[in-house]
Amino acid sequence: MADNSDDPRRALLRQLARLRGRLDPAALNHFLEKVDGWEPYDRESAGEAVRQFLVTRTDGGKFQQRLRDELKKKKDQS
């Protein structure tokens, strides 16, 4: 089996686990209550970025249709 000790992703996950262990659960809950419903991005800019990405696709709209279907499923589950 390959030695993954130098894998940057694994190193990052180890760092995140250490940081998570240092968080005060009460402070984390307070933060999550304050940001409930807040979106850390501009919805319009994000939509434009997605549209520009989709224009570059050369698969005849297949990826775009799959994306629409997945978004519809997510919306229906909410």
N, CA, C and O atoms as a MOPAC input file, in Angstrom:
PM7 MOZYME 1SCF
protein

 N      0.84100 1    -1.18100 1     0.00000 1
 C      0.00000 1     0.00000 1     0.00000 1
 C      0.88300 1     1.24100 1     0.00000 1
 O      1.91700 1     1.25000 1     0.66900 1
 N      0.51200 1     2.27700 1    -0.72300 1
 C      1.31000 1     3.49100 1    -0.84200 1
 C      1.29500 1     4.26900 1     0.46600 1
 O      0.30200 1     4.27800 1     1.19500 1
 N      2.41500 1     4.91900 1     0.74600 1
 C      2.51600 1     5.76300 1     1.92800 1
 C      1.91700 1     7.12400 1     1.59300 1
 O      2.43900 1     7.84200 1     0.74100 1
 N      0.82300 1     7.47900 1     2.26300 1
 C      0.13100 1     8.73400 1     1.98500 1
 C      0.48100 1     9.82700 1     2.97500 1
 O     -0.21400 1    10.84100 1     3.03100 1
 N      1.54300 1     9.65100 1     3.76200 1
 C      1.87300 1    10.62200 1     4.79600 1
 C      2.23800 1    11.98600 1     4.21000 1
 O      2.10200 1    12.99900 1     4.89600 1
 N      2.69600 1    12.03300 1     2.96500 1
 C      3.05600 1    13.30300 1     2.33700 1
 C      1.92700 1    13.87100 1     1.48400 1
 O      2.09300 1    14.91900 1     0.85900 1
 N      0.79600 1    13.20000 1     1.45200 1
 C     -0.33700 1    13.65700 1     0.65600 1
 C     -0.85100 1    14.98000 1     1.24000 1
 O     -1.25800 1    15.01100 1     2.40200 1
 N     -0.84400 1    16.07200 1     0.46300 1
 C     -1.29000 1    17.37500 1     0.98200 1
 C     -2.72900 1    17.37000 1     1.47900 1
 O     -3.06400 1    18.07400 1     2.43100 1
 N     -3.57800 1    16.57700 1     0.83600 1
 C     -4.97800 1    16.52300 1     1.28500 1
 C     -5.07500 1    15.91800 1     2.66800 1
 O     -5.82100 1    16.41000 1     3.51400 1
 N     -4.32800 1    14.85500 1     2.90300 1
 C     -4.34700 1    14.22800 1     4.22500 1
 C     -3.77900 1    15.17200 1     5.28000 1
 O     -4.27900 1    15.22300 1     6.40300 1
 N     -2.73600 1    15.91700 1     4.92100 1
 C     -2.16400 1    16.88400 1     5.85500 1
 C     -3.19700 1    17.95500 1     6.20100 1
 O     -3.33000 1    18.34400 1     7.36100 1
 N     -3.91500 1    18.42200 1     5.20600 1
 C     -4.95000 1    19.42500 1     5.44000 1
 C     -6.05800 1    18.86800 1     6.32800 1
 O     -6.52200 1    19.55200 1     7.24100 1
 N     -6.48400 1    17.64200 1     6.07200 1
 C     -7.51800 1    17.03100 1     6.90300 1
 C     -7.05600 1    16.89400 1     8.34900 1
 O     -7.84300 1    17.09200 1     9.27600 1
 N     -5.78200 1    16.55500 1     8.54500 1
 C     -5.25100 1    16.45900 1     9.91700 1
 C     -5.28000 1    17.82500 1    10.59100 1
 O     -5.63400 1    17.93500 1    11.76500 1
 N     -4.90700 1    18.86800 1     9.84900 1
 C     -4.93400 1    20.22300 1    10.40200 1
 C     -6.35100 1    20.63700 1    10.76100 1
 O     -6.58300 1    21.21400 1    11.82300 1
 N     -7.29100 1    20.34800 1     9.88600 1
 C     -8.69300 1    20.69500 1    10.15000 1
 C     -9.21600 1    19.97000 1    11.38000 1
 O     -9.94000 1    20.55300 1    12.18700 1
 N     -8.85200 1    18.70100 1    11.52700 1
 C     -9.29100 1    17.93400 1    12.70000 1
 C     -8.73000 1    18.54700 1    13.97200 1
 O     -9.43200 1    18.62600 1    14.98000 1
 N     -7.47700 1    18.98100 1    13.93900 1
 C     -6.88800 1    19.61600 1    15.13000 1
 C     -7.61000 1    20.91400 1    15.44500 1
 O     -7.92200 1    21.18700 1    16.60400 1
 N     -7.87800 1    21.71900 1    14.41800 1
 C     -8.58400 1    22.98700 1    14.63300 1
 C     -9.99600 1    22.75800 1    15.15400 1
 O    -10.45600 1    23.46300 1    16.05200 1
 N    -10.67700 1    21.77300 1    14.58900 1
 C    -12.04000 1    21.46400 1    15.01200 1
 C    -12.06700 1    21.09300 1    16.49400 1
 O    -13.00200 1    21.44900 1    17.21100 1
 N    -11.04500 1    20.38200 1    16.94400 1
 C    -10.96600 1    19.98700 1    18.34100 1
 C    -10.76800 1    21.15600 1    19.28900 1
 O    -11.06800 1    21.05400 1    20.47800 1
 N    -10.26000 1    22.27400 1    18.76100 1
 C    -10.02400 1    23.45800 1    19.59600 1
 C    -11.22700 1    24.39300 1    19.65400 1
 O    -11.23300 1    25.33800 1    20.44300 1
 N    -12.24300 1    24.14500 1    18.83200 1
 C    -13.41600 1    25.02800 1    18.80600 1
 C    -14.28000 1    24.83100 1    20.04300 1
 O    -14.49200 1    23.71000 1    20.50500 1
 N    -14.77100 1    25.94100 1    20.56500 1
 C    -15.72400 1    25.89500 1    21.66800 1
 C    -17.09100 1    25.58000 1    21.07400 1
 O    -17.59700 1    26.36400 1    20.27200 1
 N    -17.71000 1    24.44800 1    21.44500 1
 C    -19.00400 1    24.07700 1    20.85300 1
 C    -20.07300 1    25.15800 1    21.01400 1
 O    -20.87900 1    25.36600 1    20.10700 1
 N    -20.09100 1    25.84200 1    22.14700 1
 C    -21.09300 1    26.90000 1    22.35600 1
 C    -20.85900 1    28.04800 1    21.38500 1
 O    -21.81300 1    28.59800 1    20.83600 1
 N    -19.60300 1    28.41600 1    21.16900 1
 C    -19.28500 1    29.50300 1    20.24300 1
 C    -19.63900 1    29.10600 1    18.81100 1
 O    -20.14600 1    29.92000 1    18.04100 1
 N    -19.37100 1    27.86300 1    18.46800 1
 C    -19.71000 1    27.38000 1    17.12800 1
 C    -21.21900 1    27.41900 1    16.90900 1
 O    -21.67900 1    27.87100 1    15.86000 1
 N    -21.99000 1    26.95400 1    17.88200 1
 C    -23.45000 1    26.99300 1    17.76200 1
 C    -23.95700 1    28.42600 1    17.63700 1
 O    -24.85900 1    28.70300 1    16.84600 1
 N    -23.37500 1    29.33600 1    18.41900 1
 C    -23.77000 1    30.74700 1    18.35300 1
 C    -23.50100 1    31.29100 1    16.94300 1
 O    -24.34600 1    31.97400 1    16.36500 1
 N    -22.33800 1    30.98700 1    16.40600 1
 C    -21.98800 1    31.42900 1    15.05500 1
 C    -22.96300 1    30.87300 1    14.02900 1
 O    -23.44900 1    31.60700 1    13.16900 1
 N    -23.25200 1    29.57100 1    14.11900 1
 C    -24.14500 1    28.94500 1    13.14200 1
 C    -25.55300 1    29.53100 1    13.20900 1
 O    -26.22100 1    29.64300 1    12.18100 1
 N    -26.01200 1    29.90500 1    14.40000 1
 C    -27.32700 1    30.54300 1    14.52800 1
 C    -27.32800 1    31.92200 1    13.86700 1
 O    -28.31900 1    32.31400 1    13.25000 1
 N    -26.22400 1    32.65500 1    13.99400 1
 C    -26.14600 1    34.00800 1    13.43500 1
 C    -26.08800 1    33.99800 1    11.90800 1
 O    -26.61100 1    34.91200 1    11.27100 1
 N    -25.46700 1    32.99100 1    11.31700 1
 C    -25.30700 1    32.97900 1     9.86500 1
 C    -26.35800 1    32.13000 1     9.16500 1
 O    -26.26900 1    31.92200 1     7.95500 1
 N    -27.34300 1    31.64000 1     9.89100 1
 C    -28.38300 1    30.81500 1     9.28600 1
 C    -29.06400 1    31.58500 1     8.16400 1
 O    -29.63900 1    32.64900 1     8.39500 1
 N    -29.00000 1    31.05500 1     6.96300 1
 C    -29.61900 1    31.69200 1     5.81100 1
 C    -28.71500 1    32.64800 1     5.07300 1
 O    -29.04600 1    33.08200 1     3.97000 1
 N    -27.57400 1    32.98700 1     5.65900 1
 C    -26.63300 1    33.89200 1     5.00200 1
 C    -25.84300 1    33.14100 1     3.94800 1
 O    -25.38400 1    32.02400 1     4.18700 1
 N    -25.68700 1    33.74100 1     2.80200 1
 C    -24.93400 1    33.12200 1     1.71800 1
 C    -23.61800 1    33.86600 1     1.55900 1
 O    -23.62100 1    35.07500 1     1.33000 1
 N    -22.48800 1    33.16500 1     1.67800 1
 C    -21.18200 1    33.83900 1     1.63300 1
 C    -20.71900 1    34.17000 1     0.21500 1
 O    -19.51900 1    34.16800 1    -0.05900 1
 N    -21.64300 1    34.44900 1    -0.67100 1
 C    -21.28900 1    34.79900 1    -2.03600 1
 C    -22.41700 1    35.62500 1    -2.62600 1
 O    -23.53400 1    35.63300 1    -2.10900 1
 N    -22.12200 1    36.29800 1    -3.67900 1
 C    -23.10000 1    37.09300 1    -4.41100 1
 C    -23.80200 1    36.15700 1    -5.39100 1
 O    -23.18000 1    35.67300 1    -6.33700 1
 N    -25.07200 1    35.90400 1    -5.17600 1
 C    -25.82600 1    34.95000 1    -5.98500 1
 C    -25.78000 1    35.30400 1    -7.47400 1
 O    -25.65600 1    34.41900 1    -8.32100 1
 N    -25.87900 1    36.57700 1    -7.78600 1
 C    -25.87500 1    36.99300 1    -9.19500 1
 C    -24.51800 1    36.69600 1    -9.84800 1
 O    -24.46200 1    36.18900 1   -10.96900 1
 N    -23.42700 1    37.01300 1    -9.14100 1
 C    -22.09300 1    36.74700 1    -9.68500 1
 C    -21.85800 1    35.24700 1    -9.83100 1
 O    -21.25900 1    34.80000 1   -10.81000 1
 N    -22.32500 1    34.47700 1    -8.86500 1
 C    -22.16000 1    33.02400 1    -8.94600 1
 C    -22.92500 1    32.47100 1   -10.14100 1
 O    -22.42400 1    31.60500 1   -10.85700 1
 N    -24.13100 1    32.96900 1   -10.35600 1
 C    -24.93000 1    32.53100 1   -11.50300 1
 C    -24.25400 1    32.86100 1   -12.82200 1
 O    -24.26900 1    32.05600 1   -13.75300 1
 N    -23.66000 1    34.05000 1   -12.90000 1
 C    -22.95600 1    34.44900 1   -14.11900 1
 C    -21.74000 1    33.55500 1   -14.35300 1
 O    -21.45800 1    33.18100 1   -15.49200 1
 N    -21.02400 1    33.21200 1   -13.29500 1
 C    -19.86500 1    32.32100 1   -13.43500 1
 C    -20.29700 1    30.95200 1   -13.96100 1
 O    -19.61600 1    30.36500 1   -14.80200 1
 N    -21.41600 1    30.45000 1   -13.47100 1
 C    -21.92200 1    29.15600 1   -13.93700 1
 C    -22.33600 1    29.24700 1   -15.40000 1
 O    -22.04200 1    28.35000 1   -16.19000 1
 N    -23.02000 1    30.33200 1   -15.76000 1
 C    -23.43300 1    30.50100 1   -17.15800 1
 C    -22.21800 1    30.53800 1   -18.08400 1
 O    -22.22200 1    29.90900 1   -19.14300 1
 N    -21.18200 1    31.27400 1   -17.68700 1
 C    -19.97400 1    31.34800 1   -18.51600 1
 C    -19.30800 1    29.98300 1   -18.63700 1
 O    -18.80700 1    29.62700 1   -19.70300 1
 N    -19.30100 1    29.22100 1   -17.55200 1
 C    -18.73500 1    27.87700 1   -17.60100 1
 C    -19.52700 1    26.99300 1   -18.55700 1
 O    -18.94500 1    26.27600 1   -19.37000 1
 N    -20.84800 1    27.04300 1   -18.46200 1
 C    -21.68400 1    26.18400 1   -19.29900 1
 C    -21.53300 1    26.50700 1   -20.78600 1
 O    -21.63100 1    25.60800 1   -21.62200 1
 N    -21.29800 1    27.76500 1   -21.12400 1
 C    -21.11300 1    28.15900 1   -22.51100 1
 C    -19.88300 1    27.47600 1   -23.10900 1
 O    -19.84700 1    27.20700 1   -24.31000 1
 N    -18.88600 1    27.19600 1   -22.28800 1
 C    -17.64500 1    26.59500 1   -22.80300 1
 C    -17.76500 1    25.09500 1   -23.03100 1
 O    -16.88300 1    24.49500 1   -23.64400 1
 N    -18.83400 1    24.48300 1   -22.55000 1
 C    -18.99700 1    23.02800 1   -22.68700 1
 C    -19.27800 1    22.67000 1   -24.14500 1
 O    -19.93700 1    23.42200 1   -24.86200 1
 N    -18.77300 1    21.51700 1   -24.57200 1
 C    -18.95700 1    21.09100 1   -25.96600 1
 C    -19.67000 1    19.74100 1   -26.04300 1
 O    -19.43000 1    18.94900 1   -26.95400 1
 N    -20.54800 1    19.49400 1   -25.07500 1
 C    -21.22200 1    18.19200 1   -25.01600 1
 C    -22.68300 1    18.26600 1   -25.46700 1
 O    -23.47400 1    17.37100 1   -25.17000 1
 N    -23.03100 1    19.32000 1   -26.17400 1
 C    -24.39400 1    19.43900 1   -26.69100 1
 C    -25.44200 1    19.69700 1   -25.61700 1
 O    -26.61700 1    19.39100 1   -25.81900 1
 N    -25.04100 1    20.24700 1   -24.49400 1
 C    -25.98700 1    20.57700 1   -23.43000 1
 C    -26.25900 1    19.45900 1   -22.44400 1
 O    -27.10700 1    19.61300 1   -21.56500 1
 N    -25.56100 1    18.33100 1   -22.56400 1
 C    -25.80800 1    17.19500 1   -21.65900 1
 C    -25.47100 1    17.54500 1   -20.21200 1
 O    -26.23600 1    17.24300 1   -19.29600 1
 N    -24.30800 1    18.19100 1   -20.01500 1
 C    -23.91700 1    18.55700 1   -18.64700 1
 C    -24.91100 1    19.55200 1   -18.05900 1
 O    -25.30100 1    19.44000 1   -16.89700 1
 N    -25.31400 1    20.52200 1   -18.86800 1
 C    -26.27300 1    21.52700 1   -18.40800 1
 C    -27.58900 1    20.86200 1   -17.99100 1
 O    -28.17300 1    21.24400 1   -16.97600 1
 N    -28.05500 1    19.89000 1   -18.74500 1
 C    -29.29600 1    19.20200 1   -18.40700 1
 C    -29.13900 1    18.40500 1   -17.10400 1
 O    -30.03000 1    18.40800 1   -16.25400 1
 N    -27.99300 1    17.72400 1   -16.96100 1
 C    -27.74400 1    16.99000 1   -15.71300 1
 C    -27.74000 1    17.93600 1   -14.52100 1
 O    -28.28300 1    17.61200 1   -13.46400 1
 N    -27.12200 1    19.11700 1   -14.69100 1
 C    -27.08500 1    20.11800 1   -13.63400 1
 C    -28.49400 1    20.58000 1   -13.27500 1
 O    -28.84000 1    20.66600 1   -12.09600 1
 N    -29.29400 1    20.87000 1   -14.27000 1
 C    -30.68700 1    21.28400 1   -14.02200 1
 C    -31.46300 1    20.20100 1   -13.27800 1
 O    -32.20100 1    20.49000 1   -12.33600 1
 N    -31.28900 1    18.94500 1   -13.71200 1
 C    -31.99500 1    17.83400 1   -13.06700 1
 C    -31.60200 1    17.70400 1   -11.59800 1
 O    -32.46000 1    17.50200 1   -10.73900 1
 N    -30.29500 1    17.82000 1   -11.30900 1
 C    -29.81800 1    17.70100 1    -9.92900 1
 C    -30.32800 1    18.86000 1    -9.07400 1
 O    -30.71700 1    18.66000 1    -7.92400 1
 N    -30.32700 1    20.07400 1    -9.63400 1
 C    -30.83800 1    21.22400 1    -8.88800 1
 C    -32.33200 1    21.08600 1    -8.62500 1
 O    -32.81600 1    21.47000 1    -7.56000 1
 N    -33.06000 1    20.54000 1    -9.59200 1
 C    -34.50500 1    20.32500 1    -9.41100 1
 C    -34.74600 1    19.31200 1    -8.31200 1
 O    -35.62300 1    19.49800 1    -7.46800 1
 N    -33.94800 1    18.21100 1    -8.32000 1
 C    -34.08700 1    17.19800 1    -7.26300 1
 C    -33.83900 1    17.81000 1    -5.89700 1
 O    -34.58000 1    17.55600 1    -4.94700 1
 N    -32.78200 1    18.62400 1    -5.80400 1
 C    -32.44000 1    19.24500 1    -4.52500 1
 C    -33.56400 1    20.16000 1    -4.05900 1
 O    -33.92300 1    20.17600 1    -2.88200 1
 N    -34.11700 1    20.92500 1    -5.00500 1
 C    -35.21300 1    21.85100 1    -4.66100 1
 C    -36.44600 1    21.05800 1    -4.21100 1
 O    -37.11400 1    21.44800 1    -3.25300 1
 N    -36.74300 1    19.96700 1    -4.88500 1
 C    -37.90500 1    19.15400 1    -4.53900 1
 C    -37.74700 1    18.48700 1    -3.17300 1
 O    -38.73900 1    18.25700 1    -2.48200 1
 N    -36.51300 1    18.17600 1    -2.77800 1
 C    -36.26500 1    17.53100 1    -1.49000 1
 C    -36.37600 1    18.51700 1    -0.33700 1
 O    -36.60200 1    18.11000 1     0.80300 1
 N    -36.21800 1    19.81800 1    -0.61600 1
 C    -36.26200 1    20.83300 1     0.44500 1
 C    -37.65600 1    21.08800 1     0.92800 1
 O    -37.86000 1    21.91500 1     1.81800 1

